Amino acid sequence: MRLNVFVKGKLVAHLYRQADDYALRYTADATADDFVSLTMPVREEAWVWPRDLHPFFRQNLPEGFLLQVIREEFGPYLDGTDLSLLAVIGGSGIGRVTVTPEGGAPGGELEPLDLKSLLHEDITTGHFAELVRYYARAAISGAVPKFLAPERPATQPPVGKQTLRTSRHIIKGSDEQTPYLGFNEHYSMQVLARLGVARVARTTMSDDGRVLVVDRFDVDEMGKPAFGVEDACGLLGLPPHEKYRPSTEQVLNATKPYIAAANWRREAEQLGWLLITNYVVRNADCHAKNIALLYSDIDDVLYTPAYDIVTTEAYPRFANNPPGLSIDGRKTWAPGRTLERFFNTRLGIAPKRYREMVEALCDAAVSTGKDIAEAAKNETRWHWIAKQMLHAWNEGMASLRSAKPQVALRALTPVIEAAGFSDAETAGKSREVIGRSELLANPGKEH
């Protein structure tokens, strides 16, 4: 099997098996700007990766529930290799690179999605699973149910006018193991977004709090994929299931070399804001695939807007999980001076500035926490997830502010008490990893 590889619609390379390896060979007319990956610039010699697809192509392969659906729907087109999986879903992925079989891709054209209906009607787990199944041909990674879909225009265009139907959004849903995940992620993202100090992906929550619509940042104003996206896991040459293996230092070493020196100070803070936010909201699922680079060309490489920020500790079965990335060889929610030293020595952010960033995020967490409490007051079904999130944030702020957190550092305590929230439900001794839910994937498989 040979696949055609396109960059912004231009055929630039071919991808194929070569004995037990995989090879990417650029076409004779490919220019330096037509590079598929930052790690694979245009050259005459083929780029060969042993035994598996090149990490760049694996970064967006589906996982969990979505992978299960694709196997059910497109089984006849799959031969057990990632190459055949990429042939099915590679035409509608994230970023400026698309992949199609030389003989054409299976499946018909998708109907546009009615976002208004999705946001304003109650969407059950079963209904969302049906949507995932229908829009399954999308090269998007992750184990939580989500998909890409074109948006249905608000009004019908004039007769004879050609319309551009492209994927502008990532749609994410909840399940019984992670109830109201849309509510959780939307407000967790708002902690950083409300400060206006860093780029953050724009989110819209459905009325029932189960679904989250995330605006894609890899498309232009017309909704056409125009920017390259590469996560740190792929840049490190690791397969997706090893996304928790790297340290924060390794992630930095893999991404920093591609960022121009003139932009580094700004981008160091962009990364710094993301790291601190995950400690404040207790997001254990910030791994090497959730830190990525965005670029229009080789001279314009930046960190992507922050995305996938979720309070994982809100869910008891995941509450004992440590941070996804280690710092100085440790994974702990009480980093002490370790995190501050990383900011100072690795990011070039002075201790005073680090402390200012921590306090700014804690203030934002309190403001957002008040919004959450008010939302739960008006909608009782959000009461439980709101309570769980606020307790997690309270602990996150206190642990980040001091190695020995005191009651005075738990700034959300008055909000929690005023809302009448009870103590948080805590986890047992067993620990599970996000993405290991029976609904999402086979329980014995890593993600």
Coordinates of C-alpha atoms in Angstrom, one line a residue:
M1 CA 0.0 0.0 0.0
R2 CA 1.2 3.5 -0.9
L3 CA -0.3 6.7 0.4
N4 CA -0.1 10.2 -1.0
V5 CA 1.0 12.9 1.4
F6 CA -0.3 16.5 0.9
V7 CA 0.8 19.7 2.5
K8 CA -2.0 22.3 2.2
G9 CA -3.4 20.4 -0.8
K10 CA -0.1 20.0 -2.7
L11 CA 1.2 16.4 -3.3
V12 CA 4.6 16.5 -1.8
A13 CA 5.5 12.9 -0.8
H14 CA 4.6 9.2 -0.8
L15 CA 4.4 7.0 2.3
Y16 CA 4.8 3.3 2.0
R17 CA 6.2 0.0 3.6
Q18 CA 9.8 -0.8 2.8
A19 CA 10.4 -4.4 4.0
D20 CA 9.7 -4.2 7.8
D21 CA 10.1 -0.4 7.9
Y22 CA 8.2 2.6 6.8
A23 CA 9.5 5.2 4.3
L24 CA 8.5 8.7 3.4
R25 CA 9.9 9.9 0.1
Y26 CA 9.4 13.5 -1.2
T27 CA 8.4 14.1 -4.8
A28 CA 10.9 15.6 -7.2
D29 CA 9.1 19.0 -7.2
A30 CA 8.8 19.3 -3.4
T31 CA 10.4 22.6 -2.1
A32 CA 11.9 23.3 1.3
D33 CA 8.6 24.9 2.4
D34 CA 6.8 21.6 1.6
F35 CA 8.2 19.7 4.6
V36 CA 5.8 17.3 6.2
S37 CA 7.3 17.5 9.7
L38 CA 9.9 19.6 11.5
T39 CA 11.8 16.4 12.0
M40 CA 11.8 15.5 8.3
P41 CA 12.9 18.4 6.1
V42 CA 12.7 17.9 2.3
R43 CA 15.5 15.9 0.9
E44 CA 16.2 13.4 -1.9
E45 CA 16.8 10.4 0.3
A46 CA 13.8 8.8 1.9
W47 CA 13.0 9.1 5.6
V48 CA 12.9 5.6 7.0
W49 CA 11.5 4.7 10.4
P50 CA 11.9 1.1 11.7
R51 CA 8.9 -1.2 12.2
D52 CA 6.3 1.5 12.9
L53 CA 4.9 4.6 11.2
H54 CA 7.0 7.7 11.6
P55 CA 6.1 9.5 14.9
F56 CA 4.6 12.4 13.1
F57 CA 2.0 10.3 11.4
R58 CA 1.2 8.4 14.6
Q59 CA 0.5 11.5 16.6
N60 CA -3.1 11.8 15.4
L61 CA -4.0 8.2 15.1
P62 CA -7.3 7.5 17.0
E63 CA -7.3 5.7 20.3
G64 CA -9.9 4.2 22.7
F65 CA -13.5 4.4 21.8
L66 CA -12.9 6.1 18.4
L67 CA -10.4 3.4 17.4
Q68 CA -12.9 0.7 18.3
V69 CA -15.5 2.4 16.2
I70 CA -13.2 2.7 13.2
R71 CA -12.3 -0.9 13.4
E72 CA -15.9 -1.9 13.4
E73 CA -16.9 0.5 10.6
F74 CA -13.9 0.0 8.3
G75 CA -12.6 -3.4 9.1
P76 CA -12.4 -4.6 5.5
Y77 CA -10.0 -1.7 4.7
L78 CA -7.7 -2.4 7.6
D79 CA -4.9 -5.0 7.4
G80 CA -3.7 -4.6 11.0
T81 CA -1.1 -2.0 10.3
D82 CA -1.1 1.7 11.2
L83 CA -0.6 2.5 7.5
S84 CA -4.0 1.1 6.6
L85 CA -5.5 2.9 9.6
L86 CA -3.9 6.2 8.3
A87 CA -5.3 5.5 4.9
V88 CA -8.8 5.5 6.3
I89 CA -8.6 8.6 8.5
G90 CA -5.7 10.6 7.2
G91 CA -7.7 12.8 4.9
S92 CA -9.4 14.7 7.7
G93 CA -6.9 15.2 10.4
I94 CA -5.4 18.1 12.5
G95 CA -2.8 20.3 10.8
R96 CA -1.8 21.2 7.2
V97 CA -0.9 17.6 6.2
T98 CA -3.4 15.2 4.8
V99 CA -2.9 11.6 3.7
T100 CA -5.0 9.6 1.2
P101 CA -4.6 6.2 -0.5
E102 CA -3.3 6.3 -4.1
G103 CA -6.5 4.6 -5.1
G104 CA -8.9 6.8 -3.2
A105 CA -10.2 6.8 0.4
P106 CA -13.1 4.6 1.5
G107 CA -16.3 6.2 2.8
G108 CA -18.6 8.9 1.4
E109 CA -18.9 12.6 2.0
L110 CA -20.1 13.6 5.5
E111 CA -23.1 15.6 6.3
P112 CA -22.4 18.9 8.0
L113 CA -23.0 19.0 11.8
D114 CA -25.7 21.2 13.3
L115 CA -23.8 22.9 16.2
K116 CA -26.9 24.7 17.4
S117 CA -28.6 21.4 18.0
L118 CA -25.5 19.9 19.6
L119 CA -25.1 22.8 22.1
H120 CA -28.7 23.4 23.0
E121 CA -30.3 19.9 23.2
D122 CA -29.6 17.3 25.8
I123 CA -27.1 14.9 24.3
T124 CA -27.0 11.5 25.9
T125 CA -24.0 9.2 26.0
G126 CA -25.7 7.0 23.4
H127 CA -26.5 9.9 21.1
F128 CA -23.0 11.2 21.3
A129 CA -21.6 7.7 20.5
E130 CA -23.8 7.6 17.4
L131 CA -22.3 10.9 16.3
V132 CA -18.8 9.6 16.9
R133 CA -19.6 6.5 14.9
Y134 CA -20.9 8.6 12.0
Y135 CA -17.9 11.1 11.9
A136 CA -15.4 8.3 12.7
R137 CA -13.1 9.1 9.7
A138 CA -11.1 11.7 11.5
A139 CA -7.4 11.6 12.3
I140 CA -7.6 12.8 15.8
S141 CA -5.8 11.3 18.8
G142 CA -7.1 10.6 22.3
A143 CA -9.2 8.1 24.2
V144 CA -12.1 10.3 25.3
P145 CA -15.0 10.3 22.7
K146 CA -14.5 13.1 20.3
F147 CA -14.6 13.8 16.6
L148 CA -14.2 16.3 13.8
A149 CA -17.1 17.4 11.7
P150 CA -17.9 20.1 9.2
E151 CA -20.3 22.7 10.5
R152 CA -23.7 23.2 9.0
P153 CA -24.1 26.8 7.7
A154 CA -26.5 29.0 9.8
T155 CA -28.2 30.0 6.5
Q156 CA -28.4 28.5 3.1
P157 CA -26.0 30.1 0.6
P158 CA -27.4 31.6 -2.6
V159 CA -28.2 29.1 -5.3
G160 CA -25.1 28.2 -7.4
K161 CA -22.6 29.5 -4.8
Q162 CA -20.1 26.9 -3.9
T163 CA -19.7 26.4 -0.1
L164 CA -16.6 25.5 1.9
R165 CA -17.5 22.7 4.2
T166 CA -14.5 22.0 6.4
S167 CA -13.8 21.0 10.0
R168 CA -13.6 24.0 12.2
H169 CA -14.2 22.4 15.6
I170 CA -13.3 19.5 17.8
I171 CA -16.3 18.1 19.6
K172 CA -15.8 16.3 22.9
G173 CA -18.3 14.4 25.0
S174 CA -18.8 12.9 28.4
D175 CA -19.5 9.4 29.7
E176 CA -20.6 7.7 32.9
Q177 CA -17.0 7.6 34.2
T178 CA -16.3 11.3 33.6
P179 CA -19.7 13.0 33.9
Y180 CA -20.1 16.6 32.8
L181 CA -16.6 16.6 31.2
G182 CA -17.7 19.5 29.0
F183 CA -18.5 21.6 32.1
N184 CA -15.2 20.5 33.7
E185 CA -12.9 21.3 30.8
H186 CA -14.7 24.6 29.9
Y187 CA -14.2 26.1 33.4
S188 CA -10.8 24.6 33.9
M189 CA -9.7 26.3 30.6
Q190 CA -11.3 29.6 31.8
V191 CA -8.8 29.8 34.7
L192 CA -6.1 30.7 32.3
A193 CA -8.2 32.2 29.6
R194 CA -9.7 34.9 31.8
L195 CA -6.2 36.4 32.5
G196 CA -5.6 37.2 28.9
V197 CA -1.9 36.5 29.3
A198 CA -1.5 33.4 27.2
R199 CA -3.0 31.8 24.0
V200 CA -5.9 29.5 25.0
A201 CA -8.1 27.5 22.7
R202 CA -11.7 28.9 22.6
T203 CA -14.3 26.6 24.0
T204 CA -18.1 26.6 24.1
M205 CA -20.0 24.4 26.5
S206 CA -23.4 22.8 25.7
D207 CA -26.4 23.9 27.8
D208 CA -26.4 20.5 29.6
G209 CA -22.6 20.6 30.3
R210 CA -21.9 17.3 28.7
V211 CA -20.5 18.5 25.4
L212 CA -17.6 20.8 24.6
V213 CA -17.0 22.5 21.3
V214 CA -13.3 23.5 20.9
D215 CA -12.4 25.9 18.1
R216 CA -9.5 24.5 16.0
F217 CA -6.4 26.7 15.9
D218 CA -4.8 25.0 12.9
V219 CA -7.3 26.5 10.4
D220 CA -7.4 29.9 8.7
E221 CA -10.3 32.3 8.8
M222 CA -12.0 30.3 6.1
G223 CA -11.8 27.1 8.1
K224 CA -9.2 25.6 5.8
P225 CA -6.2 23.7 7.5
A226 CA -3.3 26.0 7.1
F227 CA -0.9 25.4 10.0
G228 CA 1.3 22.6 11.0
V229 CA 0.9 21.0 14.5
E230 CA 3.4 18.7 16.1
D231 CA 3.3 17.4 19.7
A232 CA 6.3 16.8 21.9
C233 CA 5.7 13.1 22.0
G234 CA 6.2 12.9 18.2
L235 CA 9.1 15.3 18.3
L236 CA 10.8 13.0 20.9
G237 CA 10.3 10.0 18.5
L238 CA 7.9 8.2 20.9
P239 CA 4.7 6.3 20.1
P240 CA 1.5 7.8 21.6
H241 CA 1.2 5.2 24.3
E242 CA 4.4 6.5 25.8
K243 CA 3.1 10.0 26.2
Y244 CA 3.5 9.9 30.0
R245 CA 7.1 8.7 29.9
P246 CA 9.0 12.0 29.1
S247 CA 10.0 14.5 31.7
T248 CA 9.1 18.2 31.5
E249 CA 12.8 18.8 30.8
Q250 CA 12.7 16.4 27.8
V251 CA 9.6 18.1 26.4
L252 CA 11.3 21.4 26.6
N253 CA 14.4 20.1 24.9
A254 CA 12.3 18.6 22.1
T255 CA 10.4 21.8 21.4
K256 CA 12.7 24.8 22.2
P257 CA 15.2 24.3 19.3
Y258 CA 12.5 25.0 16.7
I259 CA 11.4 28.3 18.3
A260 CA 13.3 31.4 17.1
A261 CA 15.5 33.0 19.8
A262 CA 13.7 36.3 19.3
N263 CA 10.5 34.7 20.3
W264 CA 11.7 32.6 23.1
R265 CA 11.0 34.9 26.1
R266 CA 7.3 35.2 25.1
E267 CA 7.0 31.4 24.3
A268 CA 8.7 30.5 27.6
E269 CA 5.9 32.3 29.4
Q270 CA 3.3 30.6 27.2
L271 CA 4.6 27.2 28.3
G272 CA 5.0 28.4 31.8
W273 CA 1.4 29.5 32.1
L274 CA 0.2 26.1 30.9
L275 CA 2.4 24.2 33.4
I276 CA 1.3 26.3 36.4
T277 CA -2.4 26.0 35.4
N278 CA -2.3 22.3 35.4
Y279 CA -0.9 22.4 39.0
V280 CA -3.6 24.8 40.1
V281 CA -6.6 22.9 38.6
R282 CA -5.0 19.5 39.3
N283 CA -4.9 18.2 35.7
A284 CA -3.0 14.9 35.8
D285 CA -3.5 14.4 32.1
C286 CA -1.0 17.0 30.8
H287 CA 1.4 14.7 29.0
A288 CA 3.8 15.0 26.0
K289 CA 0.9 15.0 23.5
N290 CA -0.7 18.0 25.2
I291 CA 2.3 20.3 24.6
A292 CA 2.7 21.0 20.9
L293 CA 4.1 23.4 18.4
L294 CA 2.2 25.4 15.8
Y295 CA 3.7 26.9 12.6
S296 CA 3.0 28.4 9.2
D297 CA 6.6 27.8 8.1
I298 CA 10.0 26.8 9.5
D299 CA 10.7 30.4 10.7
D300 CA 7.4 30.9 12.5
V301 CA 7.2 28.1 15.1
L302 CA 5.3 28.8 18.4
Y303 CA 3.7 26.8 21.1
T304 CA 0.0 26.1 20.4
P305 CA -2.7 27.7 22.4
A306 CA -3.3 25.8 25.6
Y307 CA -5.8 22.9 25.2
D308 CA -7.1 19.8 27.0
I309 CA -6.9 21.4 30.5
V310 CA -9.2 19.3 32.7
T311 CA -9.5 18.9 36.5
T312 CA -8.9 15.1 36.5
E313 CA -8.8 15.1 40.3
A314 CA -12.5 15.9 40.3
Y315 CA -13.2 12.2 39.4
P316 CA -12.5 10.0 42.4
R317 CA -11.1 7.1 40.3
F318 CA -8.4 9.4 38.9
A319 CA -7.9 11.5 42.0
N320 CA -4.7 9.8 43.1
N321 CA -2.9 10.3 39.8
P322 CA 0.2 12.4 39.9
P323 CA 1.2 15.0 37.3
G324 CA 1.5 13.6 33.8
L325 CA 5.1 14.9 33.4
S326 CA 7.9 14.7 35.9
I327 CA 10.1 17.6 36.9
D328 CA 13.6 17.0 38.3
G329 CA 12.8 13.3 38.3
R330 CA 9.6 13.6 40.5
K331 CA 5.9 13.5 39.9
T332 CA 4.2 15.3 42.7
W333 CA 1.5 17.9 43.3
A334 CA 3.7 19.5 46.0
P335 CA 6.8 20.5 43.9
G336 CA 8.2 22.9 46.5
R337 CA 11.1 24.9 44.9
T338 CA 11.5 22.4 42.1
L339 CA 9.0 24.0 39.8
E340 CA 10.3 27.5 40.6
R341 CA 13.9 26.3 39.8
F342 CA 12.7 24.9 36.5
F343 CA 11.2 28.2 35.5
N344 CA 14.3 30.1 36.5
T345 CA 17.0 27.8 35.1
R346 CA 15.2 26.3 32.1
L347 CA 12.6 28.9 31.0
G348 CA 14.6 32.0 32.1
I349 CA 11.7 33.2 34.3
A350 CA 12.9 34.9 37.4
P351 CA 11.6 33.7 40.9
K352 CA 9.7 37.0 41.4
R353 CA 8.0 36.6 38.0
Y354 CA 7.2 33.0 38.8
R355 CA 5.5 33.9 42.1
E356 CA 3.6 36.6 40.3
M357 CA 2.3 34.1 37.8
V358 CA 1.3 31.7 40.5
E359 CA -0.7 34.4 42.4
A360 CA -2.3 35.6 39.2
L361 CA -3.6 32.1 38.4
C362 CA -4.7 31.6 42.0
D363 CA -6.8 34.8 41.8
A364 CA -8.2 33.6 38.5
A365 CA -9.1 30.3 40.0
V366 CA -11.0 32.0 42.8
S367 CA -12.9 34.2 40.3
T368 CA -13.7 31.2 38.1
G369 CA -14.6 29.2 41.2
K370 CA -17.3 31.8 42.0
D371 CA -18.6 31.4 38.5
I372 CA -18.8 27.6 39.0
A373 CA -20.6 27.9 42.3
E374 CA -23.1 30.2 40.7
A375 CA -23.6 27.9 37.8
A376 CA -24.2 24.9 40.1
K377 CA -26.7 27.0 42.1
N378 CA -28.7 27.6 39.0
E379 CA -28.4 24.0 37.6
T380 CA -28.5 21.4 40.4
R381 CA -27.2 18.6 38.2
W382 CA -23.8 20.3 38.1
H383 CA -23.6 20.4 41.9
W384 CA -21.4 17.3 42.3
I385 CA -18.9 18.2 39.6
A386 CA -18.7 21.8 40.8
K387 CA -18.0 20.6 44.3
Q388 CA -15.3 18.2 43.2
M389 CA -13.6 20.8 41.0
L390 CA -13.5 23.5 43.7
H391 CA -12.0 21.2 46.3
A392 CA -9.3 20.1 43.8
W393 CA -8.5 23.7 42.9
N394 CA -8.3 24.6 46.6
E395 CA -5.7 21.9 47.2
G396 CA -3.9 22.8 44.0
M397 CA -3.5 26.5 44.9
A398 CA -2.4 25.7 48.4
S399 CA 0.2 23.1 47.4
L400 CA 1.7 25.4 44.7
R401 CA 1.9 28.3 47.1
S402 CA 3.7 26.4 49.9
A403 CA 5.4 23.1 50.5
K404 CA 3.3 23.0 53.7
P405 CA -0.1 24.3 52.7
Q406 CA -2.1 26.0 55.5
V407 CA -5.8 26.7 55.8
A408 CA -5.1 30.4 54.9
L409 CA -3.8 29.4 51.5
R410 CA -7.0 27.6 50.5
A411 CA -8.6 30.6 49.0
L412 CA -11.7 28.9 47.7
T413 CA -12.8 27.7 51.2
P414 CA -15.3 30.7 51.6
V415 CA -16.8 30.0 48.2
I416 CA -17.2 26.3 49.0
E417 CA -18.8 27.0 52.4
A418 CA -21.1 29.7 50.9
A419 CA -22.3 27.2 48.3
G420 CA -23.0 24.6 50.9
F421 CA -20.7 22.0 49.3
S422 CA -19.8 19.0 51.4
D423 CA -16.4 17.4 51.4
A424 CA -15.0 16.1 48.2
E425 CA -15.5 12.4 47.3
T426 CA -12.0 10.8 47.5
A427 CA -10.4 7.9 45.7
G428 CA -9.6 4.5 47.1
K429 CA -6.2 3.0 47.1
S430 CA -6.4 1.8 43.5
R431 CA -5.3 4.2 40.8
E432 CA -6.6 4.4 37.3
V433 CA -5.4 6.3 34.3
I434 CA -7.6 8.7 32.2
G435 CA -8.5 6.8 29.0
R436 CA -8.7 3.4 30.8
S437 CA -12.5 3.4 31.1
E438 CA -14.3 0.3 29.9
L439 CA -16.6 2.6 27.8
L440 CA -13.6 4.2 26.1
A441 CA -11.2 1.3 25.4
N442 CA -10.2 -2.2 26.2
P443 CA -9.2 -2.1 29.9
G444 CA -5.9 -4.0 29.3
K445 CA -4.5 -1.6 26.7
E446 CA -2.4 1.4 27.4
H447 CA -3.2 4.8 25.8

